[in-house]
């Protein structure tokens, strides 16, 4: 069966973009693939400004709880916390020794995140893509569902795997990035020309997965549209309306054009209410499951422990093979 691996950083509250852009696919892929999903807390500590120990612990549990609530099924898939396996950090070291300073220095995300920070940039941030390569390659991953911004990181993982296999023998499966048709690329409700993101300047444009119905309604009612009244899909001319149409399409399962036809002429007020209602309805079962899980924290911890054990069953032998292929002396073999 096709093996899928994906990860998300515990670095903020999950929003509609995470749900419709990533999680909906994660859940769907469980139907016909062997999925491994990971809360990548070791990646989250590469940015000192966002790293607060107490918050990190909370957010790690929150993100895992969110993944379970949206429908990541621990019976079918593996869900675990990256730092629960030492194999990821250890494999990163092996990969560090087959990765070039030059290729890492060119990574667009590193360039972006380190810009203007001078000498204070951490080695961890520089090494971030190598850790990501370890995540992926330890599981013989075939497909990595990610946003387009991760393309270079997946290519690097492939390059590292290929280089390793070439030098030391076939150990790693070469992965490829897949960009499953996202339910939607969700834009900020206040500024529909930028992606909905936890780093937005205002909360008003972000709909969180755990927002209550009143707040969701308020956010959609004040969503930025334009001064015309027609409802049609045109990202250039009508970014606000188009974003709402896409959210409505993603949460109803209907087509954008079909919805545009239905709502055109009814005014933005009615349209926005319909979008809000559809989002509220989509989030309701997720929020209910989330509340149940929060009531039973022992259960989330138990599921994560099971997930870590199952992850280790795959990762540990892969790492062992890699170490032996590199000529590291197995314990007790001297
Ligand atoms: P981030 O919250 O940036 O760590 O992203 C985690 C995942 O959610 C990635 O797979 C992104 O592609 C996806 N994602 C984040 N924001 C959006 C958005 N506004 N629209 C669609 N997908 C998103
Ligand atoms: N870098 C990814 C992101 O920011 C998160 C991530 C870490 C990841 N390890 C991964 C994604 C492995 C896919 C596979 O979205």
Short mmCIF file of C-alpha atoms and ligand atoms in Angstrom, two decimals:
data_model
loop_
_atom_site.label_atom_id
_atom_site.label_comp_id
_atom_site.label_asym_id
_atom_site.label_seq_id
_atom_site.Cartn_x
_atom_site.Cartn_y
_atom_site.Cartn_z
CA UNK A 1 0.00 0.00 0.00
CA UNK A 2 1.17 3.52 -0.71
CA UNK A 3 2.80 5.02 2.38
CA UNK A 4 1.96 8.63 3.17
CA UNK A 5 3.79 10.84 5.66
CA UNK A 6 2.92 14.37 6.66
CA UNK A 7 3.63 16.62 9.58
CA UNK A 8 2.44 19.85 11.10
CA UNK A 9 4.14 22.17 13.56
CA UNK A 10 2.51 22.87 16.91
CA UNK A 11 2.94 26.58 16.48
CA UNK A 12 -0.52 28.11 16.63
CA UNK A 13 -4.24 27.42 16.82
CA UNK A 14 -5.58 25.45 13.85
CA UNK A 15 -7.67 27.49 11.43
CA UNK A 16 -9.92 26.91 8.47
CA UNK A 17 -6.91 26.98 6.11
CA UNK A 18 -5.27 24.07 7.96
CA UNK A 19 -8.54 22.17 7.94
CA UNK A 20 -9.53 22.65 4.30
CA UNK A 21 -6.00 22.89 2.91
CA UNK A 22 -4.45 19.94 4.72
CA UNK A 23 -6.50 17.94 7.20
CA UNK A 24 -9.44 17.17 4.93
CA UNK A 25 -6.93 15.46 2.64
CA UNK A 26 -5.14 13.72 5.47
CA UNK A 27 -8.44 12.20 6.53
CA UNK A 28 -9.40 11.23 2.99
CA UNK A 29 -6.05 9.60 2.26
CA UNK A 30 -6.62 7.14 5.09
CA UNK A 31 -9.18 5.38 2.92
CA UNK A 32 -6.72 3.81 0.54
CA UNK A 33 -3.28 4.57 1.90
CA UNK A 34 -1.08 3.70 4.82
CA UNK A 35 -0.75 7.05 6.59
CA UNK A 36 1.70 8.35 9.16
CA UNK A 37 0.95 11.76 10.66
CA UNK A 38 3.27 13.59 12.97
CA UNK A 39 3.22 16.60 15.29
CA UNK A 40 6.65 17.99 14.49
CA UNK A 41 7.66 19.58 17.76
CA UNK A 42 11.39 19.37 17.01
CA UNK A 43 10.76 21.62 14.03
CA UNK A 44 8.84 24.06 16.21
CA UNK A 45 11.89 24.74 18.40
CA UNK A 46 13.97 25.98 15.48
CA UNK A 47 12.51 29.44 15.89
CA UNK A 48 13.57 30.93 19.25
CA UNK A 49 10.98 33.71 19.11
CA UNK A 50 8.10 31.25 18.97
CA UNK A 51 9.55 28.79 21.43
CA UNK A 52 8.05 28.99 24.89
CA UNK A 53 8.41 25.67 26.73
CA UNK A 54 5.06 25.71 28.53
CA UNK A 55 3.17 26.80 25.41
CA UNK A 56 4.95 24.20 23.31
CA UNK A 57 3.81 21.38 25.60
CA UNK A 58 0.21 22.63 25.46
CA UNK A 59 0.23 23.18 21.75
CA UNK A 60 1.64 19.75 21.05
CA UNK A 61 -1.28 18.15 22.88
CA UNK A 62 -3.74 20.60 21.30
CA UNK A 63 -2.55 19.86 17.79
CA UNK A 64 -2.71 16.10 18.33
CA UNK A 65 -6.19 16.52 19.81
CA UNK A 66 -7.21 18.60 16.80
CA UNK A 67 -5.95 15.97 14.39
CA UNK A 68 -7.94 13.27 16.20
CA UNK A 69 -11.01 15.50 16.27
CA UNK A 70 -10.98 16.11 12.52
CA UNK A 71 -10.84 12.39 11.90
CA UNK A 72 -7.27 11.16 11.87
CA UNK A 73 -8.07 7.60 12.90
CA UNK A 74 -5.50 6.01 15.19
CA UNK A 75 -6.84 2.56 14.32
CA UNK A 76 -5.94 2.96 10.67
CA UNK A 77 -3.14 5.52 10.74
CA UNK A 78 -0.15 6.26 12.88
CA UNK A 79 -0.34 9.54 14.80
CA UNK A 80 2.62 10.48 16.96
CA UNK A 81 4.79 13.24 18.36
CA UNK A 82 8.14 13.64 16.62
CA UNK A 83 10.25 14.06 19.78
CA UNK A 84 8.90 10.78 21.22
CA UNK A 85 11.22 8.99 18.82
CA UNK A 86 14.94 9.69 19.14
CA UNK A 87 15.29 8.14 15.68
CA UNK A 88 14.36 11.40 13.94
CA UNK A 89 17.11 13.43 15.55
CA UNK A 90 19.62 10.62 15.13
CA UNK A 91 18.82 10.13 11.46
CA UNK A 92 19.20 13.89 11.00
CA UNK A 93 22.82 13.60 12.08
CA UNK A 94 23.50 10.87 9.53
CA UNK A 95 21.88 13.01 6.86
CA UNK A 96 23.83 16.09 7.96
CA UNK A 97 26.91 14.23 6.87
CA UNK A 98 25.60 13.70 3.34
CA UNK A 99 24.04 17.17 2.94
CA UNK A 100 25.82 20.17 1.54
CA UNK A 101 26.10 23.52 3.28
CA UNK A 102 25.46 25.11 -0.10
CA UNK A 103 22.22 23.29 -0.84
CA UNK A 104 20.79 24.08 2.60
CA UNK A 105 21.87 27.69 2.35
CA UNK A 106 19.79 27.98 -0.83
CA UNK A 107 16.53 26.71 0.68
CA UNK A 108 13.92 29.42 0.06
CA UNK A 109 12.23 28.97 3.43
CA UNK A 110 15.54 29.31 5.26
CA UNK A 111 16.40 32.44 3.30
CA UNK A 112 13.04 33.93 4.12
CA UNK A 113 13.08 33.06 7.82
CA UNK A 114 16.69 34.08 8.37
CA UNK A 115 16.55 37.32 6.40
CA UNK A 116 17.79 40.25 8.45
CA UNK A 117 18.65 38.06 11.47
CA UNK A 118 22.38 37.99 10.83
CA UNK A 119 24.54 35.79 13.02
CA UNK A 120 21.78 35.01 15.51
CA UNK A 121 20.05 32.48 13.24
CA UNK A 122 20.13 29.05 14.85
CA UNK A 123 21.84 26.06 13.35
CA UNK A 124 18.52 24.29 13.96
CA UNK A 125 16.74 26.59 11.53
CA UNK A 126 19.45 25.96 8.97
CA UNK A 127 19.11 22.22 9.49
CA UNK A 128 15.30 22.22 9.47
CA UNK A 129 14.98 20.64 6.01
CA UNK A 130 17.37 17.82 6.95
CA UNK A 131 15.20 16.93 9.95
CA UNK A 132 12.23 16.98 7.61
CA UNK A 133 14.08 14.61 5.26
CA UNK A 134 14.63 12.25 8.20
CA UNK A 135 10.90 12.38 9.06
CA UNK A 136 10.00 11.37 5.57
CA UNK A 137 12.72 8.85 4.73
CA UNK A 138 12.56 6.86 7.97
CA UNK A 139 9.10 5.59 6.97
CA UNK A 140 9.77 4.46 3.37
CA UNK A 141 7.36 7.18 2.37
CA UNK A 142 5.97 7.23 -1.15
CA UNK A 143 3.86 10.36 -0.95
CA UNK A 144 4.09 13.54 1.07
CA UNK A 145 0.93 15.63 0.92
CA UNK A 146 1.98 19.24 1.53
CA UNK A 147 1.34 22.77 0.37
CA UNK A 148 3.32 24.05 -2.56
CA UNK A 149 5.61 26.03 -0.23
CA UNK A 150 7.14 22.71 0.90
CA UNK A 151 8.15 21.64 -2.60
CA UNK A 152 11.85 22.37 -2.11
CA UNK A 153 11.97 20.52 1.18
CA UNK A 154 10.54 17.37 -0.38
CA UNK A 155 12.95 17.62 -3.30
CA UNK A 156 15.81 17.87 -0.82
CA UNK A 157 14.57 14.76 1.00
CA UNK A 158 14.56 12.96 -2.32
CA UNK A 159 18.08 14.18 -3.14
CA UNK A 160 19.40 13.13 0.26
CA UNK A 161 17.78 9.68 -0.05
CA UNK A 162 19.14 9.21 -3.53
CA UNK A 163 22.64 10.32 -2.57
CA UNK A 164 22.63 8.06 0.47
CA UNK A 165 21.46 5.04 -1.54
CA UNK A 166 24.05 5.72 -4.20
CA UNK A 167 26.91 5.95 -1.72
CA UNK A 168 25.95 3.33 0.83
CA UNK A 169 23.41 1.01 -0.82
CA UNK A 170 19.64 0.96 -1.15
CA UNK A 171 18.16 1.88 2.22
CA UNK A 172 15.65 4.62 1.50
CA UNK A 173 12.52 4.87 -0.63
CA UNK A 174 12.46 8.06 -2.66
CA UNK A 175 9.40 10.13 -1.82
CA UNK A 176 7.46 12.54 -3.95
CA UNK A 177 5.41 15.54 -2.96
CA UNK A 178 1.74 15.32 -3.77
CA UNK A 179 -0.54 18.28 -3.81
CA UNK A 180 -3.92 16.63 -3.57
CA UNK A 181 -6.59 18.94 -4.83
CA UNK A 182 -7.00 20.96 -1.64
CA UNK A 183 -10.57 21.54 -0.63
CA UNK A 184 -9.57 25.18 -0.74
CA UNK A 185 -6.78 27.67 -0.52
CA UNK A 186 -8.31 29.76 2.19
CA UNK A 187 -7.57 33.46 2.17
CA UNK A 188 -7.73 35.92 5.07
CA UNK A 189 -11.27 37.25 5.51
CA UNK A 190 -10.04 40.81 6.06
CA UNK A 191 -7.42 40.77 3.33
CA UNK A 192 -8.40 38.15 0.75
CA UNK A 193 -5.20 38.71 -1.23
CA UNK A 194 -3.13 36.88 1.44
CA UNK A 195 -3.45 33.34 2.77
CA UNK A 196 -5.27 32.81 6.04
CA UNK A 197 -2.34 32.34 8.38
CA UNK A 198 -1.52 32.30 12.07
CA UNK A 199 0.98 35.06 11.44
CA UNK A 200 -1.72 37.50 10.27
CA UNK A 201 -1.75 40.86 12.01
CA UNK A 202 -5.42 40.67 13.02
CA UNK A 203 -7.52 37.83 14.41
CA UNK A 204 -10.61 39.11 12.62
CA UNK A 205 -9.63 37.58 9.32
CA UNK A 206 -8.93 34.12 10.73
CA UNK A 207 -11.55 31.50 11.48
CA UNK A 208 -10.24 29.03 14.04
CA UNK A 209 -11.42 25.44 14.05
CA UNK A 210 -12.53 25.93 17.67
CA UNK A 211 -14.28 29.31 17.23
CA UNK A 212 -17.84 29.28 18.56
CA UNK A 213 -20.75 29.83 16.14
CA UNK A 214 -21.33 33.46 17.19
CA UNK A 215 -17.74 34.40 16.54
CA UNK A 216 -17.72 32.58 13.20
CA UNK A 217 -20.83 34.40 12.11
CA UNK A 218 -19.35 37.74 13.13
CA UNK A 219 -16.13 37.10 11.24
CA UNK A 220 -17.95 36.14 8.04
CA UNK A 221 -20.38 39.06 8.31
CA UNK A 222 -17.48 41.49 8.47
CA UNK A 223 -15.49 39.69 5.76
CA UNK A 224 -14.08 42.09 3.23
CA UNK A 225 -15.84 41.99 -0.13
CA UNK A 226 -16.17 44.75 -2.74
CA UNK A 227 -18.60 47.53 -3.49
CA UNK A 228 -20.42 45.70 -6.29
CA UNK A 229 -23.16 43.18 -5.53
CA UNK A 230 -22.65 40.38 -8.04
CA UNK A 231 -21.56 36.98 -6.86
CA UNK A 232 -19.13 35.25 -9.16
CA UNK A 233 -15.79 33.51 -8.96
CA UNK A 234 -12.98 35.78 -10.10
CA UNK A 235 -9.88 35.78 -7.91
CA UNK A 236 -8.40 38.86 -9.56
CA UNK A 237 -11.39 41.15 -9.63
CA UNK A 238 -13.33 39.76 -6.71
CA UNK A 239 -10.92 38.12 -4.27
CA UNK A 240 -13.22 38.43 -1.24
CA UNK A 241 -16.30 36.94 -2.88
CA UNK A 242 -14.22 34.23 -4.56
CA UNK A 243 -12.70 33.21 -1.24
CA UNK A 244 -16.16 32.92 0.33
CA UNK A 245 -17.39 30.91 -2.65
CA UNK A 246 -14.49 28.51 -2.28
CA UNK A 247 -15.07 28.09 1.43
CA UNK A 248 -18.75 27.42 0.76
CA UNK A 249 -17.87 24.92 -1.97
CA UNK A 250 -15.38 23.13 0.28
CA UNK A 251 -17.80 22.88 3.18
CA UNK A 252 -20.86 21.84 1.16
CA UNK A 253 -19.13 19.64 -1.40
CA UNK A 254 -20.80 21.61 -4.20
CA UNK A 255 -19.19 23.37 -7.17
CA UNK A 256 -18.13 27.01 -7.09
CA UNK A 257 -20.01 27.91 -10.27
CA UNK A 258 -23.14 26.19 -9.16
CA UNK A 259 -23.08 28.14 -5.88
CA UNK A 260 -22.32 31.42 -7.64
CA UNK A 261 -25.40 30.93 -9.78
CA UNK A 262 -27.57 30.14 -6.82
CA UNK A 263 -26.48 33.15 -4.74
CA UNK A 264 -25.98 35.76 -7.45
CA UNK A 265 -28.59 38.47 -7.03
CA UNK A 266 -29.37 37.66 -3.40
CA UNK A 267 -26.94 40.23 -1.95
CA UNK A 268 -23.77 39.80 0.05
CA UNK A 269 -25.59 39.65 3.40
CA UNK A 270 -27.53 36.49 2.58
CA UNK A 271 -24.49 34.97 0.93
CA UNK A 272 -22.21 35.61 3.90
CA UNK A 273 -24.77 34.13 6.29
CA UNK A 274 -24.94 31.00 4.14
CA UNK A 275 -21.15 30.65 4.20
CA UNK A 276 -21.04 31.16 7.97
CA UNK A 277 -23.76 28.55 8.50
CA UNK A 278 -22.01 26.04 6.32
CA UNK A 279 -18.73 26.53 8.19
CA UNK A 280 -20.47 26.30 11.58
CA UNK A 281 -22.09 23.05 10.51
CA UNK A 282 -18.82 21.62 9.22
CA UNK A 283 -17.01 22.49 12.44
CA UNK A 284 -19.75 21.30 14.81
CA UNK A 285 -18.90 17.56 14.83
CA UNK A 286 -15.18 18.39 15.00
CA UNK A 287 -15.74 20.68 17.98
CA UNK A 288 -17.91 18.04 19.68
CA UNK A 289 -15.25 15.37 19.27
CA UNK A 290 -12.63 17.83 20.42
CA UNK A 291 -14.61 18.56 23.60
CA UNK A 292 -14.87 14.83 24.34
CA UNK A 293 -11.13 14.37 23.90
CA UNK A 294 -10.30 17.37 26.07
CA UNK A 295 -12.48 15.82 28.79
CA UNK A 296 -10.31 12.74 28.69
CA UNK A 297 -6.66 13.85 28.43
CA UNK A 298 -5.45 10.39 29.43
CA UNK A 299 -6.93 9.03 26.24
CA UNK A 300 -4.97 11.41 23.99
CA UNK A 301 -1.76 10.57 25.85
CA UNK A 302 -2.52 6.86 25.47
CA UNK A 303 -3.18 7.19 21.74
CA UNK A 304 0.06 9.13 21.27
CA UNK A 305 1.99 6.44 23.14
CA UNK A 306 0.51 3.75 20.91
CA UNK A 307 1.30 5.90 17.86
CA UNK A 308 4.91 6.35 18.96
CA UNK A 309 5.33 2.59 19.45
CA UNK A 310 3.97 1.86 16.00
CA UNK A 311 6.08 4.60 14.43
CA UNK A 312 9.18 3.19 16.11
CA UNK A 313 8.51 -0.24 14.63
CA UNK A 314 9.07 1.29 11.21
CA UNK A 315 11.65 3.98 11.99
CA UNK A 316 14.02 2.02 14.24
CA UNK A 317 14.90 -0.74 11.73
CA UNK A 318 15.28 1.83 8.95
CA UNK A 319 17.71 3.81 11.06
CA UNK A 320 19.60 0.66 12.03
CA UNK A 321 20.01 -0.30 8.38
CA UNK A 322 21.24 3.19 7.55
CA UNK A 323 23.80 3.14 10.35
CA UNK A 324 25.10 -0.25 9.29
CA UNK A 325 25.23 0.80 5.64
CA UNK A 326 27.39 3.75 6.69
CA UNK A 327 29.81 1.48 8.51
CA UNK A 328 28.87 2.38 12.06
CA UNK A 329 29.72 -0.56 14.25
CA UNK A 330 26.61 -2.33 15.55
CA UNK A 331 26.61 -2.69 19.35
CA UNK A 332 28.00 -6.03 20.57
CA UNK A 333 29.49 -6.79 17.17
CA UNK A 334 33.13 -6.03 17.91
P1 LIG B 1 0.97 26.03 8.70
O1 LIG B 1 -0.19 26.42 9.54
O2 LIG B 1 1.49 27.15 7.86
O3 LIG B 1 2.05 25.29 9.45
O4 LIG B 1 0.43 25.00 7.62
C1 LIG B 1 0.08 23.68 7.92
C2 LIG B 1 -0.65 23.07 6.74
O5 LIG B 1 -1.88 23.76 6.47
C3 LIG B 1 0.15 23.09 5.44
O6 LIG B 1 -0.03 21.84 4.79
C4 LIG B 1 -0.49 24.18 4.61
O7 LIG B 1 -0.43 23.89 3.25
C5 LIG B 1 -1.92 24.21 5.11
N1 LIG B 1 -2.42 25.60 5.11
C6 LIG B 1 -2.04 26.58 5.97
N2 LIG B 1 -2.71 27.74 5.70
C7 LIG B 1 -3.52 27.47 4.65
C8 LIG B 1 -4.47 28.24 3.90
N3 LIG B 1 -4.71 29.51 4.21
N4 LIG B 1 -5.14 27.63 2.90
C9 LIG B 1 -4.91 26.33 2.60
N5 LIG B 1 -4.04 25.56 3.26
C10 LIG B 1 -3.35 26.10 4.28
N1 LIG B 2 7.87 21.79 7.18
C1 LIG B 2 6.48 21.36 7.18
C2 LIG B 2 5.58 22.61 7.19
O1 LIG B 2 5.99 23.64 7.65
C3 LIG B 2 6.16 20.49 8.37
C4 LIG B 2 6.84 19.16 8.27
C5 LIG B 2 7.87 18.70 9.06
C6 LIG B 2 6.54 18.14 7.35
N2 LIG B 2 8.21 17.46 8.69
C7 LIG B 2 7.45 17.06 7.65
C8 LIG B 2 5.62 18.02 6.31
C9 LIG B 2 7.43 15.90 6.90
C10 LIG B 2 5.62 16.85 5.56
C11 LIG B 2 6.52 15.79 5.85
O2 LIG B 2 4.44 22.53 6.76
#
